[in-house]
Short mmCIF file of C-alpha atoms in Angstrom, two decimals:
data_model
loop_
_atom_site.label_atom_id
_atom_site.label_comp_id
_atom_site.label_asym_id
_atom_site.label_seq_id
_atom_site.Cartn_x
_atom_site.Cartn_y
_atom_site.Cartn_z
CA UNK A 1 0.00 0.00 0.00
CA UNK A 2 1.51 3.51 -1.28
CA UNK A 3 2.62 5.85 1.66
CA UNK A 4 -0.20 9.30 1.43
CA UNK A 5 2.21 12.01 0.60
CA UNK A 6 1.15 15.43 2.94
CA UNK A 7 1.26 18.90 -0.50
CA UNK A 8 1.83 20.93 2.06
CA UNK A 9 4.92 19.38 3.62
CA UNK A 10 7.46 21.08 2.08
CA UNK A 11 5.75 24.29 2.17
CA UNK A 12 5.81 24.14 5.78
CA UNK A 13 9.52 22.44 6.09
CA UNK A 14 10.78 25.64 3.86
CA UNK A 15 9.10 28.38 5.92
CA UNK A 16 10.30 26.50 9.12
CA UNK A 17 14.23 26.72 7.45
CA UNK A 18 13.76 29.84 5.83
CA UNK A 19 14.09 28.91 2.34
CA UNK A 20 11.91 29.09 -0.60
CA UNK A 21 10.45 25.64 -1.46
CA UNK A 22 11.51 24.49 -4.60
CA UNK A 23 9.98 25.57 -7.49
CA UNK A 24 7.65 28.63 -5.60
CA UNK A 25 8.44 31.87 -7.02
CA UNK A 26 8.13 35.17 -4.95
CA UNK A 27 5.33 37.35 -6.53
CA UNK A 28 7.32 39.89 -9.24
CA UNK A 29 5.12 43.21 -8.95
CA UNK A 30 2.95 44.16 -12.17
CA UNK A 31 4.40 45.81 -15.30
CA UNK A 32 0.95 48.30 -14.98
CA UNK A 33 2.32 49.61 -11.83
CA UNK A 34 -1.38 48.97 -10.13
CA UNK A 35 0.33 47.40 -7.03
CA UNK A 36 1.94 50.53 -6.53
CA UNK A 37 -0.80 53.09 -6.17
CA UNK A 38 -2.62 50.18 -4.25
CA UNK A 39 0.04 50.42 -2.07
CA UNK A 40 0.46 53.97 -1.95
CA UNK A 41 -3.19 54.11 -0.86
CA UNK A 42 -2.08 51.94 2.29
CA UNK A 43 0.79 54.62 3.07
CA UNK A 44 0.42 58.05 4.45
CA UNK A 45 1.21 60.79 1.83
CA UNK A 46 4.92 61.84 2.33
CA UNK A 47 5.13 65.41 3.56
CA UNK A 48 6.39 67.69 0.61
CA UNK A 49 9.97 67.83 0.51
CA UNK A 50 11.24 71.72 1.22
CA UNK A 51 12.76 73.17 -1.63
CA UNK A 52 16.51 73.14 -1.21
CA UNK A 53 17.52 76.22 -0.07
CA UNK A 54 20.54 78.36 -2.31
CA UNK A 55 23.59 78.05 0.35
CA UNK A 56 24.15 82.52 0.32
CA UNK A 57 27.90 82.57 -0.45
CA UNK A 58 29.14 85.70 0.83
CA UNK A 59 30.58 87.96 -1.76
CA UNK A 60 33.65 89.42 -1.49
CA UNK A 61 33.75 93.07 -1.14
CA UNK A 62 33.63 95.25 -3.46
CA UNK A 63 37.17 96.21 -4.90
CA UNK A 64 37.32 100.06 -4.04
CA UNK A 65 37.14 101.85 -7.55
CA UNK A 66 40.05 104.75 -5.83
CA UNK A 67 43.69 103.23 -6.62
CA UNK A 68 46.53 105.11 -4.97
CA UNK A 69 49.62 104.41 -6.81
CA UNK A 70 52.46 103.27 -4.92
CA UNK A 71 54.59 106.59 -4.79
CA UNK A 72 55.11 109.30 -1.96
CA UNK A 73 52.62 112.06 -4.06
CA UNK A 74 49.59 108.91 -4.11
CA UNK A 75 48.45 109.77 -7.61
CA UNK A 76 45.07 108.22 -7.49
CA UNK A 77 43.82 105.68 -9.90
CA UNK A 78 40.25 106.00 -11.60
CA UNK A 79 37.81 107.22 -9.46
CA UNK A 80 34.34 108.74 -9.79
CA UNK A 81 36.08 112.22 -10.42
CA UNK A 82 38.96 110.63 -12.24
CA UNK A 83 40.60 113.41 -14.79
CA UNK A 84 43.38 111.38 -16.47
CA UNK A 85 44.40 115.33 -17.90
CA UNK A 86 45.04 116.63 -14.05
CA UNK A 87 48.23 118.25 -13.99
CA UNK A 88 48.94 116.17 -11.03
CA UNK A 89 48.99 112.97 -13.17
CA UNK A 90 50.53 114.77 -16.20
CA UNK A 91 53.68 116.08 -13.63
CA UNK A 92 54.01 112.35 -12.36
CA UNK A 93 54.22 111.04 -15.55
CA UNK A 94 56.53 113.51 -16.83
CA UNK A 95 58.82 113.25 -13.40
CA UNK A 96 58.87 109.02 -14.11
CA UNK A 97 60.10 109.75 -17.54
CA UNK A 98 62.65 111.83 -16.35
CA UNK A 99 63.67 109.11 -14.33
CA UNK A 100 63.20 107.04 -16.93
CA UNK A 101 65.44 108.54 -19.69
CA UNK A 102 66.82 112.02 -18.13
CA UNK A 103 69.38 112.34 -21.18
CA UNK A 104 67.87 111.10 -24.22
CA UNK A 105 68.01 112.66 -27.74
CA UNK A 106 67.33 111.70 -31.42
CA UNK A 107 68.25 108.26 -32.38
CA UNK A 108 69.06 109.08 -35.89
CA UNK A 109 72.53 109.42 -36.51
CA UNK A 110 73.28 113.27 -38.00
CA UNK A 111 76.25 115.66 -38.36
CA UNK A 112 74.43 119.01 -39.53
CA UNK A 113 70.67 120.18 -40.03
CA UNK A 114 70.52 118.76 -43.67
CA UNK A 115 71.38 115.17 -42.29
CA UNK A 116 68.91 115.48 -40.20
CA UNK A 117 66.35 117.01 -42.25
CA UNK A 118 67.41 113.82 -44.80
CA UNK A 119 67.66 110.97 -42.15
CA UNK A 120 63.44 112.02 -40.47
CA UNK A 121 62.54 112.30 -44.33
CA UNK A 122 63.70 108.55 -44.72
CA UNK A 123 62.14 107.68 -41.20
CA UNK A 124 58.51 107.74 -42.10
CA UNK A 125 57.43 103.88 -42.39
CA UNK A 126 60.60 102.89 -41.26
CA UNK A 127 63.23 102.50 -38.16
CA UNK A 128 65.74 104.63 -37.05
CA UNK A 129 68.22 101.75 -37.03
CA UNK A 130 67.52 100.89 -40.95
CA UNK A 131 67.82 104.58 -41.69
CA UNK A 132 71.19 104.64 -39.79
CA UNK A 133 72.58 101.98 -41.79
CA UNK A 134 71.68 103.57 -44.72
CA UNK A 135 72.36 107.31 -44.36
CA UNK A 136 76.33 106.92 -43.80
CA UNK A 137 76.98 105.84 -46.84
CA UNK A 138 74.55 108.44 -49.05
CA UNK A 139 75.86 111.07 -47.26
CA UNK A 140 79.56 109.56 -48.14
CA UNK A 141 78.23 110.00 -52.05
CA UNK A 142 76.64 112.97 -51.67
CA UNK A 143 78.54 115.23 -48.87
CA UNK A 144 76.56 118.55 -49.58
CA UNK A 145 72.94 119.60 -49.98
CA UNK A 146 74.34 120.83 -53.38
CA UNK A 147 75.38 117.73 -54.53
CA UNK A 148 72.19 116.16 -53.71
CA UNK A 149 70.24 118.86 -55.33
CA UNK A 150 71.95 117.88 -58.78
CA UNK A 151 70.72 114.63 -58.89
CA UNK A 152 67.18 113.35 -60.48
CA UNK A 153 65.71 111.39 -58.04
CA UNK A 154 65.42 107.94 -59.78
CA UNK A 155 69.42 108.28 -58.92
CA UNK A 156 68.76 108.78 -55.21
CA UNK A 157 66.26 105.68 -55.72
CA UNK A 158 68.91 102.68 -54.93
CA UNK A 159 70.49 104.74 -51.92
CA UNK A 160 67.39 104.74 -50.20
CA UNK A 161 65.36 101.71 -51.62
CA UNK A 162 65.64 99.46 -48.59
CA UNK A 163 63.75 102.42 -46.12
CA UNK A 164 60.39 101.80 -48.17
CA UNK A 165 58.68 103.95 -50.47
CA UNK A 166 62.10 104.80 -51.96
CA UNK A 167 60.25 107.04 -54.97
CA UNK A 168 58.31 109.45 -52.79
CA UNK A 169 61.14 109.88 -50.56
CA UNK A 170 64.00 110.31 -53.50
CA UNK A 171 61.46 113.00 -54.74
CA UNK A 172 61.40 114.84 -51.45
CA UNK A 173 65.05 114.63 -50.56
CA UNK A 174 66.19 116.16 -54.19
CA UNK A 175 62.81 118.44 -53.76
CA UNK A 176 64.02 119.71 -50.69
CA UNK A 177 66.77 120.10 -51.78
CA UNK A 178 66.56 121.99 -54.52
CA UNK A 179 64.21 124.46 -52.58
CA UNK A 180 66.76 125.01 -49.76
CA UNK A 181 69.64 126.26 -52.32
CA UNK A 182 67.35 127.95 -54.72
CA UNK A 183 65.58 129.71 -51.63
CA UNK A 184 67.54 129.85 -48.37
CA UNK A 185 70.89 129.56 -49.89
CA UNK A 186 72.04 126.23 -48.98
CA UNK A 187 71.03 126.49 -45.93
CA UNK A 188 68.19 124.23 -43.86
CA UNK A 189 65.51 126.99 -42.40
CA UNK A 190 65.27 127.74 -38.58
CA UNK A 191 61.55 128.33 -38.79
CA UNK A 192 57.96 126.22 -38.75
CA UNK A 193 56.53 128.41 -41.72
CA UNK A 194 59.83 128.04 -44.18
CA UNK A 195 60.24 124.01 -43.32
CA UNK A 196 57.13 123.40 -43.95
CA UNK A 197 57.41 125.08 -47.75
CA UNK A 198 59.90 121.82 -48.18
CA UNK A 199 59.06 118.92 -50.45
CA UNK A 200 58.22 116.05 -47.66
CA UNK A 201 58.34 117.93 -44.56
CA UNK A 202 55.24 118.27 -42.62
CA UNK A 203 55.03 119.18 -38.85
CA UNK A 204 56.58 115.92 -37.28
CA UNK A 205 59.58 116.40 -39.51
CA UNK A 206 59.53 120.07 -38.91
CA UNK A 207 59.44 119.60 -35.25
CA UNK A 208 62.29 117.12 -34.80
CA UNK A 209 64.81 119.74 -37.10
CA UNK A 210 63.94 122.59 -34.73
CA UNK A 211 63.62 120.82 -31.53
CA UNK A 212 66.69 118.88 -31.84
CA UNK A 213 69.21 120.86 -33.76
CA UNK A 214 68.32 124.26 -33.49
CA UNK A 215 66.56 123.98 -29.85
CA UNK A 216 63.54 125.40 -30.64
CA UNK A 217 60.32 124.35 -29.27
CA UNK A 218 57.63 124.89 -31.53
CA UNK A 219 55.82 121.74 -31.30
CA UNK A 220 55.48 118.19 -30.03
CA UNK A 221 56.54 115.02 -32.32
CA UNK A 222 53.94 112.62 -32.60
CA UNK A 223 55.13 109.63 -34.50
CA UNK A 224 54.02 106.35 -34.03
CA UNK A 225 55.53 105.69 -30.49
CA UNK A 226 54.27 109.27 -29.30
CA UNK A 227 50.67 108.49 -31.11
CA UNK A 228 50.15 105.30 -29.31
CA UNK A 229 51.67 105.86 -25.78
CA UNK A 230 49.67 109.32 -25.34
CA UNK A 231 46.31 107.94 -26.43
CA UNK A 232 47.53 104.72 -23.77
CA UNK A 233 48.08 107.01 -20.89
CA UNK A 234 44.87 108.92 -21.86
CA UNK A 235 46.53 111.89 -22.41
CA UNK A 236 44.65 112.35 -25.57
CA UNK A 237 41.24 110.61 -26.99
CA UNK A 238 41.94 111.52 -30.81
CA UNK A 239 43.38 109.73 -33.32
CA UNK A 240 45.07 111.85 -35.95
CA UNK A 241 48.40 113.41 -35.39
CA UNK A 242 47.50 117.14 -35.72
CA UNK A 243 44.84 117.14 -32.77
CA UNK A 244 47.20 114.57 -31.14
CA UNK A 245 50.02 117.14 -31.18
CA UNK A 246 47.56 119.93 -30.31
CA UNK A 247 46.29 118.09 -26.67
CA UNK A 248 50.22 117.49 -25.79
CA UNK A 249 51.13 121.31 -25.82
CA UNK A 250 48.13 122.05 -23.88
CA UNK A 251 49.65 119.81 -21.29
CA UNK A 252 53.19 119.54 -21.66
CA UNK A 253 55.22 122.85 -20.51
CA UNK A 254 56.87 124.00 -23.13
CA UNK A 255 60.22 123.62 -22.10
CA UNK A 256 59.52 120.00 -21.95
CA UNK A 257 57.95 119.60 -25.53
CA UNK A 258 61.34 118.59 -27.56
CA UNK A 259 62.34 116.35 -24.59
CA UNK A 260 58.81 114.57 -23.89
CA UNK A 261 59.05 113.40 -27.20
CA UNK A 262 62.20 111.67 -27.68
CA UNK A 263 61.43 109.97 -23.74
CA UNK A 264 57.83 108.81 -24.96
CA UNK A 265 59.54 107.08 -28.25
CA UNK A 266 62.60 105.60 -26.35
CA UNK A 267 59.84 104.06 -23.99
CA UNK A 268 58.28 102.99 -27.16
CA UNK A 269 60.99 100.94 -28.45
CA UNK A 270 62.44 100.01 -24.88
CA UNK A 271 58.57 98.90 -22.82
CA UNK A 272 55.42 100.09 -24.12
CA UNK A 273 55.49 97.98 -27.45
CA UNK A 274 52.91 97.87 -29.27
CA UNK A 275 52.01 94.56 -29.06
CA UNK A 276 52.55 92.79 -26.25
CA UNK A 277 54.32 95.76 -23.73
CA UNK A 278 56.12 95.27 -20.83
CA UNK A 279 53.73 96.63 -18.25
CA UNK A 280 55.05 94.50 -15.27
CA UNK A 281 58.58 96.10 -16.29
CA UNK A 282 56.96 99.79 -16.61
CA UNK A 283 57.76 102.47 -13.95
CA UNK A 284 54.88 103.89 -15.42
CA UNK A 285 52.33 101.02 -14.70
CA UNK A 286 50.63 101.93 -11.37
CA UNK A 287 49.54 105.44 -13.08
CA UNK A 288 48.38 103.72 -16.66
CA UNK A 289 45.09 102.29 -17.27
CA UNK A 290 45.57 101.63 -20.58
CA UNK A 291 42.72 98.82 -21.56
CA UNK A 292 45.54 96.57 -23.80
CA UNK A 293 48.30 96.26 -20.90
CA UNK A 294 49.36 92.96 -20.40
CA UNK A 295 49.37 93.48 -16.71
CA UNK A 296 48.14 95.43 -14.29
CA UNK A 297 47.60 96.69 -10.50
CA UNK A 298 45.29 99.25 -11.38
CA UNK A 299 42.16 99.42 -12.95
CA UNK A 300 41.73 99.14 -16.86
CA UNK A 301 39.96 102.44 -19.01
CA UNK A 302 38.10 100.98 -21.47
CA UNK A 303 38.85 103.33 -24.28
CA UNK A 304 42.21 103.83 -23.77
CA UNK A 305 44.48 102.04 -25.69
CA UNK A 306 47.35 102.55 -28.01
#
């Protein structure tokens, strides 16, 4: 006779050990999700979760907009009331240049007036080193303003070809040349009205022959390094060289004119390149807020750049 065989035997052997009977499957909840809200129903609503709260991060404090330069007169930085054109700020600058280059002079090499007159004719569009390397030798050829006035200028052409637009300036030299003999008897001019009657001389040109030979200050040079320096310490907003010159002499004493200019270029060709300067270098720096420095303590003008 067959032993009876108890179904629910190993049910209750596997809850009494803990296991799950063989072949019984827990119950996998529905893919409709119904057991959920049924069981949601069973549970108290969860209070609403408080909106996170924005941690405040205290600011740091406002940078003061007043910047006292580090020097005993505490030129101030831009303020409210800045005035970049105080004559304060103008005498500091002009006192650090002095500092800066207290003996400085023209860098083109010249024996007389007409070398000089010859050498800034060459200049424009070029460097004072390429026009020094070139002048030595023309001068060698032709010694006298006579001997230059002689010439056509497509024979000055291969003397000068290597300072850049060689034909305009041949044509000046030999013009101006042939006005100073014909009209001042070989002799250069000593005034702004009679230079500027020369073939190729205009006011920068003018201004260099006066200020540095003859000692006469009658204007300011603004060449490129003078252009781009004054409109970087804000000491002028415009842009062409005329006005340029004009806001200089209503700041710069007149005694200084000559020498301003030949400090402002040397700082031109030493720092205050044009691309890329050397403000972390520049004595200058703590008074300049020049918006294209490549460093700075101060704060930055928009608007004033080289």
């Amino acid at each position: 006779m067959e032993a009876q065989i108890d179904p629910t035997r190993n049910v209750k052997m596997a809850n009494s050990e803990g296991n799950m009977a063989r072949g019984m499957m827990p119950r996998r909840p529905a893919k409709t999700g119904r057991h959920e809200s049924a069981r949601a129903k069973l549970r108290p609503e969860n209070p609403a979760k408080p909106k996170a709260i924005r941690k405040q991060v205290p600011r740091p404090a406002q940078v003061s907009k007043q910047r006292v330069a580090n020097n005993s007169n505490g030129t101030t930085g831009k303020t409210a009331g800045y005035n970049p054109v105080a004559p304060m700020r103008v005498s500091e600058i002009l006192k650090r240049l002095d500092q800066l280059y207290p003996d400085v002079t023209c860098a083109l090499t010249h024996r007389d007036p007409w070398e000089l007159l010859v050498a800034t004719i060459l200049s424009a569009q070029s460097t004072d080193v390429r026009v020094n390397m070139v002048t030595p030798e023309l001068f060698k050829k032709y010694p006298t303003v006579q001997d230059v006035a002689k010439l056509d200028p497509q024979q000055l052409e291969p003397d000068v070809r290597s300072t850049g637009f060689f034909r305009n300036k041949s044509k000046s030299v030999v013009g101006a040349a042939r006005k100073i003999v014909s009209d001042f008897g070989g002799k250069v001019p000593e005034t702004m009205e009679e230079l500027l009657t020369l073939p190729g001389v205009a006011r920068k040109t003018a201004n260099v022959v006066l200020g540095t030979w003859f000692g006469k200050a009658e204007g300011v040079v603004v060449d490129t390094h003078v252009h781009r320096i004054s409109r970087r310490l804000e000491l002028t907003k415009n842009d062409d060289p005329k006005t340029i010159e004009q806001d200089l002499m209503k700041l710069i004493p007149r005694d200084k004119w000559t020498l301003f200019s030949h400090q402002v270029i040397w700082h031109g060709r030493r720092l205050c390149f044009a691309r890329s300067p050397k403000c972390a270098d520049c004595p200058l720096e703590n008074i300049c807020h020049a918006e294209d420095k490549t460093w700075s303590t101060v704060e930055k003008n928009k608007g004033a750049r080289g």
